[in-house]
Coordinates of C-alpha atoms and ligand atoms in Angstrom, one line a residue:
M171 CA 0.5 -17.8 -11.0
S172 CA -0.7 -19.6 -14.3
S173 CA 0.5 -18.5 -17.7
G174 CA -2.0 -17.5 -20.0
E175 CA -2.7 -17.3 -23.5
G176 CA -3.3 -13.1 -25.4
S177 CA -5.9 -14.1 -28.4
A178 CA -2.9 -12.8 -31.1
G179 CA -1.7 -16.8 -30.2
G180 CA 2.3 -15.4 -27.7
V181 CA 1.7 -18.1 -24.5
L182 CA 2.9 -14.8 -22.4
P183 CA 5.8 -15.2 -19.8
E184 CA 4.7 -17.1 -16.1
F185 CA 4.3 -14.9 -13.1
R186 CA 6.4 -15.6 -10.7
N187 CA 6.7 -13.9 -7.7
E188 CA 10.7 -11.5 -7.0
G189 CA 12.3 -13.7 -4.5
Y190 CA 13.6 -12.0 -1.1
A191 CA 17.8 -11.5 0.0
D192 CA 18.4 -13.5 2.6
F193 CA 20.3 -10.5 4.8
S194 CA 21.5 -13.0 7.5
D195 CA 23.9 -13.8 4.3
P196 CA 26.6 -11.7 5.0
A197 CA 27.3 -10.7 1.1
T198 CA 24.1 -10.7 0.9
L199 CA 24.2 -7.4 3.8
R200 CA 27.7 -5.9 2.7
A201 CA 25.3 -5.3 -0.7
A202 CA 23.1 -4.0 0.7
N203 CA 25.4 -1.9 3.2
E204 CA 27.7 -0.4 0.2
A205 CA 24.0 0.4 -1.6
L206 CA 23.4 2.3 2.0
G207 CA 27.2 4.5 2.1
S208 CA 25.7 5.3 -2.0
V209 CA 22.4 6.1 -0.2
R210 CA 23.6 8.5 1.6
A211 CA 26.4 10.3 -0.3
Q212 CA 23.5 11.6 -1.4
F213 CA 21.8 12.6 1.5
G214 CA 20.2 16.4 1.2
C215 CA 20.3 16.6 -2.4
Q216 CA 17.8 18.8 -4.0
Y217 CA 15.1 17.4 -6.4
D218 CA 12.3 19.4 -8.5
L219 CA 9.2 19.0 -9.3
L220 CA 8.4 16.9 -12.8
V221 CA 5.3 18.6 -14.9
A222 CA 4.5 16.9 -17.5
G223 CA 8.4 16.2 -18.2
R224 CA 9.3 19.8 -17.0
R225 CA 11.7 20.3 -14.0
V226 CA 10.5 22.7 -11.6
H227 CA 12.4 24.3 -9.0
T228 CA 10.1 26.1 -6.1
G229 CA 11.8 27.8 -3.3
N230 CA 9.0 26.7 -0.9
R231 CA 11.3 23.2 0.1
L232 CA 9.8 20.3 1.5
R233 CA 12.6 18.0 3.9
S234 CA 12.0 14.4 4.4
L235 CA 13.5 12.9 7.3
N236 CA 15.5 9.5 8.2
P237 CA 13.4 8.5 11.4
S238 CA 15.9 6.2 12.6
H239 CA 18.1 9.4 12.7
P240 CA 15.7 12.3 12.3
A241 CA 18.3 15.3 12.0
E242 CA 19.7 13.7 8.9
V243 CA 17.8 15.2 5.9
V244 CA 17.3 12.7 2.9
G245 CA 15.8 15.3 1.0
V246 CA 14.9 18.1 -0.1
H247 CA 12.3 18.8 -2.0
S248 CA 11.1 21.4 -4.3
R249 CA 7.6 21.7 -3.2
A250 CA 4.1 22.1 -5.4
D251 CA 1.7 24.8 -5.9
A252 CA -2.3 25.3 -6.5
A253 CA -0.6 27.0 -10.3
L254 CA 1.7 23.6 -10.6
A255 CA -1.7 21.9 -9.7
N256 CA -3.4 23.1 -12.6
E257 CA -0.9 23.2 -14.5
A258 CA 0.4 19.3 -14.0
V259 CA -3.6 18.1 -14.9
E260 CA -4.1 20.5 -17.7
A261 CA -1.2 18.4 -19.7
A262 CA -1.8 14.9 -18.4
W263 CA -5.2 16.2 -20.3
R264 CA -3.5 17.5 -23.4
F265 CA -0.7 14.0 -23.6
F266 CA -4.3 11.7 -22.7
P267 CA -5.4 10.4 -26.3
I268 CA -1.5 10.7 -27.5
W269 CA -0.8 8.5 -24.8
A270 CA -4.2 6.2 -25.3
A271 CA -3.2 5.7 -28.9
T272 CA -0.2 4.4 -27.8
P273 CA -0.1 0.5 -28.8
A274 CA -0.8 -1.5 -25.9
Q275 CA 2.4 -3.3 -26.1
A276 CA 4.8 -0.2 -26.3
R277 CA 3.0 0.5 -23.1
I278 CA 3.7 -3.5 -21.4
E279 CA 7.2 -3.1 -22.8
M280 CA 8.4 -0.2 -21.0
L281 CA 6.4 -1.6 -17.9
Q282 CA 8.4 -4.3 -17.9
R283 CA 12.0 -2.3 -18.6
A284 CA 10.6 -0.5 -15.1
A285 CA 11.1 -4.2 -14.1
A286 CA 14.3 -5.1 -14.6
I287 CA 15.4 -1.4 -13.4
L288 CA 14.4 -1.7 -10.4
R289 CA 15.2 -5.4 -10.0
R290 CA 18.7 -4.0 -11.2
R291 CA 18.8 -1.6 -8.4
K292 CA 17.1 -3.5 -6.0
F293 CA 19.2 -3.0 -3.2
E294 CA 19.7 0.6 -3.7
F295 CA 15.7 0.9 -3.2
D296 CA 16.0 -0.8 0.1
A297 CA 18.3 1.3 1.1
W298 CA 15.9 4.5 0.2
L299 CA 13.4 2.9 1.8
V300 CA 15.3 1.8 5.5
V301 CA 16.2 5.7 5.8
E302 CA 12.9 7.1 4.7
A303 CA 10.4 5.4 5.6
G304 CA 12.4 3.5 9.1
K305 CA 12.2 -0.1 7.2
T306 CA 13.9 -2.8 8.5
W307 CA 16.3 -4.2 6.2
P308 CA 13.9 -7.0 5.4
E309 CA 11.0 -5.5 5.6
A310 CA 12.7 -2.5 2.3
E311 CA 12.8 -6.1 0.8
A312 CA 9.5 -6.7 0.9
D313 CA 8.8 -3.5 -0.5
V314 CA 10.7 -3.1 -4.0
S315 CA 9.7 -6.6 -4.5
E316 CA 6.2 -6.6 -4.6
A317 CA 6.5 -3.0 -6.8
I318 CA 8.9 -4.9 -9.1
D319 CA 6.3 -7.7 -8.6
F320 CA 2.9 -4.7 -9.6
C321 CA 5.1 -4.2 -12.5
D322 CA 5.4 -7.7 -14.0
Y323 CA 2.2 -8.1 -13.2
Y324 CA -0.1 -5.3 -14.8
A325 CA 2.6 -5.9 -17.5
L326 CA 1.1 -9.3 -18.0
Q327 CA -2.6 -8.7 -16.7
M328 CA -2.7 -6.5 -19.9
T329 CA -1.7 -8.4 -22.3
K330 CA -4.6 -10.4 -21.3
L331 CA -7.2 -7.2 -21.3
A332 CA -5.5 -5.9 -24.7
H333 CA -7.4 -9.3 -25.9
P334 CA -10.5 -9.5 -24.3
P335 CA -12.4 -13.3 -24.0
E336 CA -14.8 -13.0 -27.2
L337 CA -18.3 -12.3 -27.3
V338 CA -21.6 -14.2 -28.1
Q339 CA -21.9 -13.2 -31.8
L340 CA -25.6 -12.8 -32.5
P341 CA -26.2 -13.9 -36.5
G342 CA -25.3 -11.7 -39.3
E343 CA -23.2 -9.5 -36.5
N344 CA -19.8 -9.3 -36.2
D345 CA -19.5 -8.2 -31.9
E346 CA -16.7 -7.5 -29.9
M347 CA -15.9 -5.3 -26.3
V348 CA -12.4 -3.0 -26.0
Y349 CA -11.0 -1.5 -22.8
V350 CA -10.1 1.7 -23.2
P351 CA -8.9 4.4 -20.9
L352 CA -9.9 7.0 -18.4
G353 CA -8.4 9.7 -18.8
P354 CA -5.9 11.8 -16.9
G355 CA -5.9 10.1 -12.7
V356 CA -4.2 11.5 -9.5
I357 CA -2.2 9.3 -8.0
I358 CA -2.3 9.1 -4.5
P359 CA -0.4 6.8 -1.6
P360 CA 0.6 7.1 1.6
W361 CA 3.8 6.3 2.9
N362 CA 3.6 3.0 5.1
F363 CA 4.3 1.5 0.7
P364 CA 6.0 4.0 0.1
L365 CA 7.8 2.1 -2.9
A366 CA 5.1 -0.7 -3.6
I367 CA 1.5 1.4 -3.6
L368 CA 2.3 4.0 -5.5
V369 CA 4.1 2.1 -7.8
G370 CA 1.2 -0.1 -8.4
M371 CA -1.3 2.5 -8.7
T372 CA 0.6 3.8 -11.2
A373 CA 2.1 1.6 -13.3
A374 CA -2.2 0.5 -13.6
A375 CA -3.4 3.3 -15.2
L376 CA -0.6 4.0 -17.1
V377 CA 0.0 0.1 -18.3
T378 CA -4.3 0.6 -19.0
G379 CA -3.8 4.0 -20.6
N380 CA -4.4 6.6 -18.3
T381 CA -1.5 9.8 -18.6
V382 CA -1.3 10.3 -14.1
V383 CA -0.1 13.6 -11.4
I384 CA 1.4 11.7 -8.9
K385 CA 1.3 13.3 -5.3
P386 CA 3.2 10.8 -3.3
S387 CA 3.3 11.8 0.5
S388 CA 4.8 14.5 2.4
D389 CA 7.2 11.7 4.6
T390 CA 8.5 9.8 1.8
P391 CA 9.1 11.8 -1.9
T392 CA 12.4 10.5 -3.1
I393 CA 11.8 7.7 -2.9
A394 CA 8.7 8.0 -5.1
Q395 CA 11.6 10.7 -7.1
K396 CA 13.5 7.4 -7.5
F397 CA 10.6 6.0 -9.0
A398 CA 10.7 8.6 -11.1
E399 CA 14.3 8.5 -13.1
V400 CA 13.0 4.9 -13.2
L401 CA 10.3 5.6 -15.1
I402 CA 11.9 8.0 -18.0
E403 CA 14.7 5.4 -18.0
A404 CA 11.8 2.6 -18.7
G405 CA 11.1 4.9 -21.6
F406 CA 7.4 6.6 -20.6
P407 CA 7.4 9.5 -22.1
G408 CA 8.5 12.8 -20.0
E409 CA 4.5 13.5 -20.8
S410 CA 2.8 10.4 -19.5
F411 CA 3.1 11.2 -16.1
S412 CA 3.8 14.3 -13.2
L413 CA 5.4 13.9 -9.9
L414 CA 3.8 17.0 -7.6
V415 CA 5.5 16.9 -4.1
G416 CA 3.6 19.0 -2.2
S417 CA 1.1 18.6 0.9
G418 CA -1.9 16.1 0.7
S419 CA -3.8 19.6 2.5
E420 CA -2.3 22.2 0.5
I421 CA -3.0 20.5 -3.1
G422 CA -5.1 17.0 -2.7
D423 CA -8.4 19.4 -2.9
L424 CA -7.5 20.8 -6.3
L425 CA -6.6 17.6 -7.4
V426 CA -9.1 15.7 -7.0
Q427 CA -11.8 18.4 -7.7
H428 CA -10.0 19.1 -11.2
R429 CA -12.8 19.3 -14.0
R430 CA -9.7 17.4 -15.9
T431 CA -9.2 14.6 -13.3
R432 CA -11.8 12.0 -14.6
F433 CA -10.4 9.4 -11.4
V434 CA -8.6 9.1 -8.3
S435 CA -6.5 6.1 -7.3
F436 CA -6.3 7.0 -3.6
T437 CA -4.1 4.7 -0.6
G438 CA -4.3 6.0 3.1
S439 CA -6.9 6.9 6.0
R440 CA -10.3 6.6 6.4
D441 CA -11.0 9.9 7.3
V442 CA -8.7 11.7 3.5
G443 CA -9.9 8.6 1.8
L444 CA -13.8 9.8 2.7
R445 CA -13.1 13.0 1.8
I446 CA -11.6 12.1 -1.5
N447 CA -14.6 10.9 -2.2
E448 CA -16.8 13.0 -1.0
L449 CA -14.5 15.9 -2.9
A450 CA -14.9 13.3 -5.8
S451 CA -18.7 12.8 -6.2
K452 CA -18.7 16.6 -7.2
P453 CA -18.8 17.6 -11.0
Q454 CA -17.8 20.6 -11.9
M455 CA -18.5 23.7 -14.0
G456 CA -17.8 21.4 -18.0
Q457 CA -17.5 17.8 -16.0
V458 CA -18.6 15.8 -18.4
W459 CA -18.1 12.9 -16.4
I460 CA -18.7 10.9 -12.7
R461 CA -15.5 10.7 -11.5
R462 CA -14.2 7.8 -10.9
V463 CA -12.3 6.8 -7.4
I464 CA -10.7 3.5 -6.1
A465 CA -9.4 4.2 -2.0
E466 CA -8.0 1.7 0.0
M467 CA -7.8 2.7 3.3
G468 CA -7.4 1.7 7.5
G469 CA -7.6 -1.6 9.1
K470 CA -8.2 -3.0 12.8
D471 CA -7.5 -6.4 11.8
A472 CA -8.0 -8.9 14.3
I473 CA -6.4 -12.6 14.9
V474 CA -8.3 -15.0 16.3
V475 CA -7.1 -17.7 18.0
D476 CA -9.5 -21.0 18.7
A477 CA -8.9 -23.1 21.6
G478 CA -7.8 -25.6 19.7
A479 CA -5.0 -23.4 18.0
D480 CA -1.5 -24.2 17.9
L481 CA -0.5 -22.1 20.0
D482 CA 3.3 -21.2 19.4
A483 CA 2.0 -20.8 15.6
A484 CA -0.7 -18.1 17.2
V485 CA 1.5 -16.2 18.6
N486 CA 3.8 -16.4 16.3
G487 CA 1.8 -14.8 13.6
V488 CA 0.4 -12.7 16.0
L489 CA 3.9 -10.9 17.1
V490 CA 5.1 -10.6 13.3
S491 CA 2.0 -9.6 11.7
A492 CA 2.1 -7.0 15.0
F493 CA 4.9 -5.7 15.5
G494 CA 6.6 -6.3 12.0
Y495 CA 7.2 -2.5 10.1
Q496 CA 6.3 -1.3 14.1
G497 CA 2.9 -2.1 13.5
Q498 CA 2.6 0.1 10.3
K499 CA 0.7 -1.9 7.6
C500 CA -2.7 -1.4 7.0
S501 CA -3.0 -4.9 7.3
A502 CA -1.5 -5.5 10.7
C503 CA -2.9 -7.2 13.3
S504 CA -4.0 -4.6 16.1
R505 CA -6.3 -7.0 17.9
A506 CA -5.8 -10.3 19.0
I507 CA -9.5 -12.6 20.2
V508 CA -8.4 -15.2 21.9
D509 CA -10.5 -19.0 23.2
E510 CA -11.1 -18.0 27.5
A511 CA -9.9 -22.0 27.4
V512 CA -5.7 -20.8 26.0
Y513 CA -5.4 -17.5 26.7
D514 CA -3.6 -16.5 29.8
A515 CA -1.3 -19.0 28.0
F516 CA -1.6 -17.5 25.2
L517 CA -0.2 -14.3 26.5
E518 CA 2.4 -16.1 28.2
K519 CA 4.4 -17.3 25.3
L520 CA 3.4 -13.8 24.0
I521 CA 4.7 -11.6 26.4
G522 CA 8.1 -13.4 27.2
K523 CA 9.0 -13.3 22.8
V524 CA 7.8 -9.7 22.7
A525 CA 10.0 -8.4 26.2
G526 CA 13.3 -10.3 23.3
I527 CA 12.3 -7.8 20.6
R528 CA 14.7 -4.8 19.5
V529 CA 13.6 -1.6 18.6
G530 CA 16.2 0.6 16.9
P531 CA 17.6 2.0 14.0
S532 CA 16.5 0.6 10.9
E533 CA 20.3 0.0 9.2
D534 CA 21.3 -1.9 12.1
P535 CA 20.3 -5.1 11.2
A536 CA 19.8 -7.0 14.6
N537 CA 16.8 -4.9 15.5
Y538 CA 13.2 -6.3 14.1
M539 CA 11.9 -3.3 14.7
G540 CA 12.4 0.3 13.7
P541 CA 10.9 3.6 13.9
V542 CA 8.1 4.6 13.4
I543 CA 7.3 7.5 10.2
N544 CA 7.5 11.0 12.1
E545 CA 7.4 12.2 16.1
G546 CA 3.2 12.9 14.7
A547 CA 3.1 9.6 15.2
R548 CA 4.7 8.7 17.6
R549 CA 2.6 11.5 20.1
N550 CA -0.1 10.2 18.3
I551 CA 0.9 6.4 19.5
L552 CA 2.4 7.0 22.5
A553 CA -1.5 9.1 23.9
Y554 CA -2.9 6.2 22.5
I555 CA -1.1 3.8 25.1
E556 CA -2.3 6.1 28.1
T557 CA -6.2 5.4 27.0
G558 CA -4.4 1.8 26.9
R559 CA -3.6 2.0 30.2
S560 CA -6.7 3.2 31.2
E561 CA -9.0 0.2 28.7
G562 CA -6.3 -2.5 30.0
R563 CA -3.9 -3.9 30.9
L564 CA -0.7 -3.0 30.1
L565 CA 1.4 -6.1 29.9
A566 CA 4.4 -5.5 27.4
G567 CA 6.2 -2.0 25.8
G568 CA 4.5 1.4 26.2
G569 CA 7.4 4.0 26.1
P570 CA 9.5 5.8 23.7
G571 CA 12.3 3.4 23.1
D572 CA 15.9 4.9 23.9
G573 CA 18.2 6.8 21.0
D574 CA 16.9 10.1 19.0
G575 CA 14.5 8.3 16.5
Y576 CA 10.8 8.4 16.7
F577 CA 11.2 4.6 18.3
V578 CA 8.7 2.7 20.6
R579 CA 8.0 -0.4 22.4
P580 CA 5.8 -3.1 21.6
A581 CA 2.8 -2.5 23.3
V582 CA 0.2 -5.9 24.6
I583 CA -2.5 -4.3 26.1
A584 CA -4.5 -7.4 27.6
D585 CA -8.6 -7.5 28.5
V586 CA -9.4 -4.7 26.4
A587 CA -13.2 -4.8 25.8
P588 CA -14.9 -4.0 22.4
D589 CA -16.3 -1.2 23.6
A590 CA -13.0 0.1 24.1
R591 CA -10.9 3.0 21.6
I592 CA -8.0 0.9 21.7
F593 CA -10.2 -2.0 20.2
R594 CA -11.9 0.2 17.7
E595 CA -9.3 3.0 16.6
E596 CA -7.0 2.4 14.0
I597 CA -4.2 3.4 15.8
F598 CA -1.2 2.2 13.1
G599 CA 1.9 1.0 15.2
P600 CA 3.4 -1.2 17.3
V601 CA 0.0 -1.6 19.8
L602 CA -1.5 -4.9 20.4
A603 CA -5.3 -4.9 22.2
V604 CA -5.5 -8.8 23.6
T605 CA -9.7 -9.8 24.2
K606 CA -10.7 -12.5 25.4
A607 CA -13.4 -14.8 23.8
R608 CA -16.9 -16.9 25.2
D609 CA -15.9 -19.2 22.1
F610 CA -15.2 -19.4 18.5
D611 CA -18.7 -18.0 17.7
H612 CA -18.3 -15.0 20.2
A613 CA -14.3 -15.1 18.9
L614 CA -15.6 -13.6 15.1
E615 CA -18.7 -11.6 16.5
L616 CA -15.5 -10.3 18.2
A617 CA -13.9 -10.2 15.2
N618 CA -17.0 -8.5 13.5
A619 CA -17.7 -6.0 15.6
T620 CA -15.8 -3.0 13.2
E621 CA -16.4 -0.8 11.2
Y622 CA -13.3 -1.9 9.6
G623 CA -12.9 -5.3 6.9
L624 CA -9.6 -5.4 5.6
T625 CA -7.4 -8.5 6.5
G626 CA -8.4 -11.3 9.4
A627 CA -6.4 -14.6 10.0
V628 CA -7.9 -17.4 12.4
Y629 CA -5.6 -20.0 13.9
A630 CA -7.7 -22.9 14.5
T631 CA -7.3 -26.6 13.3
D632 CA -11.1 -27.6 13.5
R633 CA -12.8 -27.4 9.8
R634 CA -15.7 -26.4 10.8
K635 CA -14.6 -24.0 12.3
L636 CA -12.3 -22.9 9.7
Q637 CA -16.0 -23.2 7.1
K638 CA -17.9 -20.6 9.3
A639 CA -15.2 -18.2 9.4
R640 CA -14.9 -18.5 5.5
E641 CA -17.9 -17.8 5.9
Q642 CA -19.0 -15.3 8.1
F643 CA -16.0 -13.4 8.6
F644 CA -16.5 -9.7 7.1
V645 CA -13.0 -8.9 5.9
G646 CA -12.2 -8.5 2.3
N647 CA -8.0 -10.4 3.2
L648 CA -9.0 -13.7 4.6
Y649 CA -6.1 -15.9 6.1
F650 CA -6.3 -19.7 7.9
N651 CA -3.1 -20.6 10.4
R652 CA -1.3 -18.0 9.5
K653 CA 0.2 -14.3 9.2
C654 CA -3.0 -11.1 8.2
T655 CA 0.1 -9.5 6.4
G656 CA 2.4 -10.1 3.3
A657 CA -0.3 -10.2 0.6
M658 CA 1.9 -11.3 -2.1
V659 CA 0.8 -10.5 -5.2
G660 CA -1.1 -12.7 -8.1
A661 CA -1.3 -15.1 -4.8
H662 CA -4.0 -13.1 -2.2
P663 CA -4.6 -10.1 -4.4
F664 CA -5.6 -6.6 -1.6
G665 CA -7.9 -5.1 -0.7
G666 CA -10.8 -4.4 1.8
F667 CA -14.7 -4.5 3.2
N668 CA -16.4 -1.3 5.1
M669 CA -14.9 1.9 5.9
S670 CA -11.4 0.0 4.4
G671 CA -12.2 0.9 0.3
T672 CA -13.6 0.7 -1.9
D673 CA -12.1 -3.0 -2.4
S674 CA -10.2 -3.0 -5.4
K675 CA -8.2 -6.0 -5.0
A676 CA -4.7 -5.3 -5.8
G677 CA -2.4 -7.2 -7.4
G678 CA -5.2 -9.5 -8.5
P679 CA -6.3 -10.9 -11.8
D680 CA -9.6 -7.5 -12.0
Y681 CA -7.5 -4.9 -10.6
L682 CA -6.7 -3.5 -14.3
L683 CA -10.6 -3.1 -14.8
Q684 CA -10.7 0.2 -12.0
F685 CA -8.5 2.5 -14.8
V686 CA -10.3 1.0 -17.9
Q687 CA -14.2 1.6 -19.3
G688 CA -15.6 -1.6 -21.4
K689 CA -17.0 -0.2 -25.2
A690 CA -19.1 -2.8 -27.1
I691 CA -18.8 -2.6 -30.5
A692 CA -21.5 -4.4 -33.0
E693 CA -21.1 -4.6 -36.4
K694 CA -23.7 -5.3 -38.9
T695 CA -21.7 -7.7 -41.7
A696 CA -25.1 -9.6 -43.1
Ligands
NAP772 P1 -2.8 10.0 5.0 O1 -2.5 10.5 6.2 O2 -4.0 9.7 4.4 O3 -2.0 9.8 3.5 C1 -2.6 9.7 2.7 C2 -1.5 10.4 1.1 O4 -3.1 11.6 1.2 C3 -0.9 11.8 1.3 O5 0.0 11.3 0.0 C4 -1.4 12.9 1.9 O6 -0.3 13.4 1.3 C5 -2.2 12.6 0.8 N1 -3.8 13.6 2.0 C6 -3.7 14.3 2.2 N2 -4.6 15.1 2.3 C7 -5.0 15.3 1.0 C8 -6.1 15.9 0.5 N3 -6.9 16.6 1.2 N4 -6.7 15.9 -0.3 C9 -5.5 15.0 -1.7 N5 -4.7 13.5 -0.5 C10 -4.3 14.8 0.5 O7 -2.2 8.2 5.3 P2 -0.8 7.8 5.8 O8 -1.0 8.7 7.0 O9 0.0 8.4 4.4 O10 -0.6 6.3 5.2 C11 -1.5 5.8 6.5 C12 -2.6 5.1 6.2 O11 -3.2 4.5 5.1 C13 -3.3 4.2 7.2 O12 -5.0 4.4 7.8 C14 -3.0 2.5 6.8 O13 -4.2 1.4 6.6 C15 -3.6 2.9 5.0 N6 -3.3 2.4 4.3 C16 -4.2 1.0 3.7 C17 -3.7 0.8 3.2 C18 -5.0 -0.4 1.9 O14 -4.3 -1.2 1.2 N7 -5.9 -0.8 2.3 C19 -2.7 -0.1 2.2 C20 -1.4 1.1 3.0 C21 -1.2 1.4 4.1 P3 0.6 14.2 2.1 O15 1.7 13.1 2.9 O16 1.6 15.4 1.8 O17 -0.5 14.6 3.9

């Protein structure tokens, strides 16, 4: 990323994406395993809720499990009820004027400190992601690196937002615009990027001067607790945020509909996102604003493989996009749409590679795939594979993996028609539907035949075809001759079209604008 200048004249540090550790290096792996040891030593610890700086212990408990070894309890968490949810929003409302008046530079420095703390504790956070989210080491490292990137990048963007570009100056007037925070917000992340997305949404809201109530996913509350430690160590006042572990169905509606809730920043499934959007749109007694909803939702992402594509590159791109983190990414490739001229050759190469994928406990670096997040997810994915057997040809996978974890073998289902359920519905697991296209135009038509519009990729060498995809492939994040996962902060602002959400473009230069409102001020001077 390029460097920028604040109007104060100071040159901002250049943004650089955080590098990834290499887990094939024995020294790195040793350090990672040491971190894993200290994380394991904390298994079963009890965690309180944090309500505006106050630790709250409740009798109602939520246990988070290690999906590779579900008998292992990673953390035991107090669970919030309606009264605590209400208290947290009221506290966020009370502290908002103080936090909004805190100089932007102070908030920026806190966020930079949070990035530095995450960097220092990187292997430890990697290890928490391995044991609570079932990520392999490289996937965990990418998640933690992205979290660091969000802190650094939003700190930089806030510096720019604090010094907006000059307006047209009318004769005899001083004309300016400033950005002011919105108010108390609710942050609702998913479990699949339990650190990066949680951190990104929280950092953006806090650095722009909003107070927040964070409701983490019930599958990954320990990672959220660890990030709360980072916020406190970085100097964020206890009252600037609350951390409410609790079921979305129990406290979600209350948080969203609370009359003091000014905005909701949500990432998760289409159905929950639509519900939040609907509930948030209804004003409550005493509410004086239109509540803002930033909702990033599901995907049914396709990779198009053209007749002239580099087939080996395409096979690798599809493989990594479909089965990395067990297919549990909103950006995962769940549909490969392949020109009939190379369809059979593509399938042959793909199946050969899928057969070599090792599935097992995520802490073992020999495993490319770990478990899916929980038993419900595994049941759902296996049911989709059964449906797929009747909707196409199951060429690989199709059953649970060995061991006590929630393992699913990567499934490839060929000859899938565009009206099939496995072509249309988000499965969120390691299931790839492969569909034959007559030609490139047909392939684009098939790729767009979905209510979602998050990511997509095209493998082709013909520039005219790439240009056509640029114009017609209707997704928020389009990639050429590379995988459709792995968006990088700063380079690939992230967010989708249609039922994939509000296209907020996380990690992009405009993202923070969603957490503020502009105030134009004109003063007559002559
Ligand atoms: P989810 O079931 O929609 O849950 C997301 C969050 O919403 C969780 O914290 C959940 O809490 C909470 N929630 C559930 N019901 C709620 C309610 N009525 N009110 C308020 N909050 C509620 O999604 P997920 O299974 O965690 O994540 C997977 C989904 O996220 C997939 O669809 C994936 O595509 C999408 N995703 C999208 C993006 C993107 O950038 N577009 C990125 C990552 C993931 P509980 O855990 O307590 O239920």
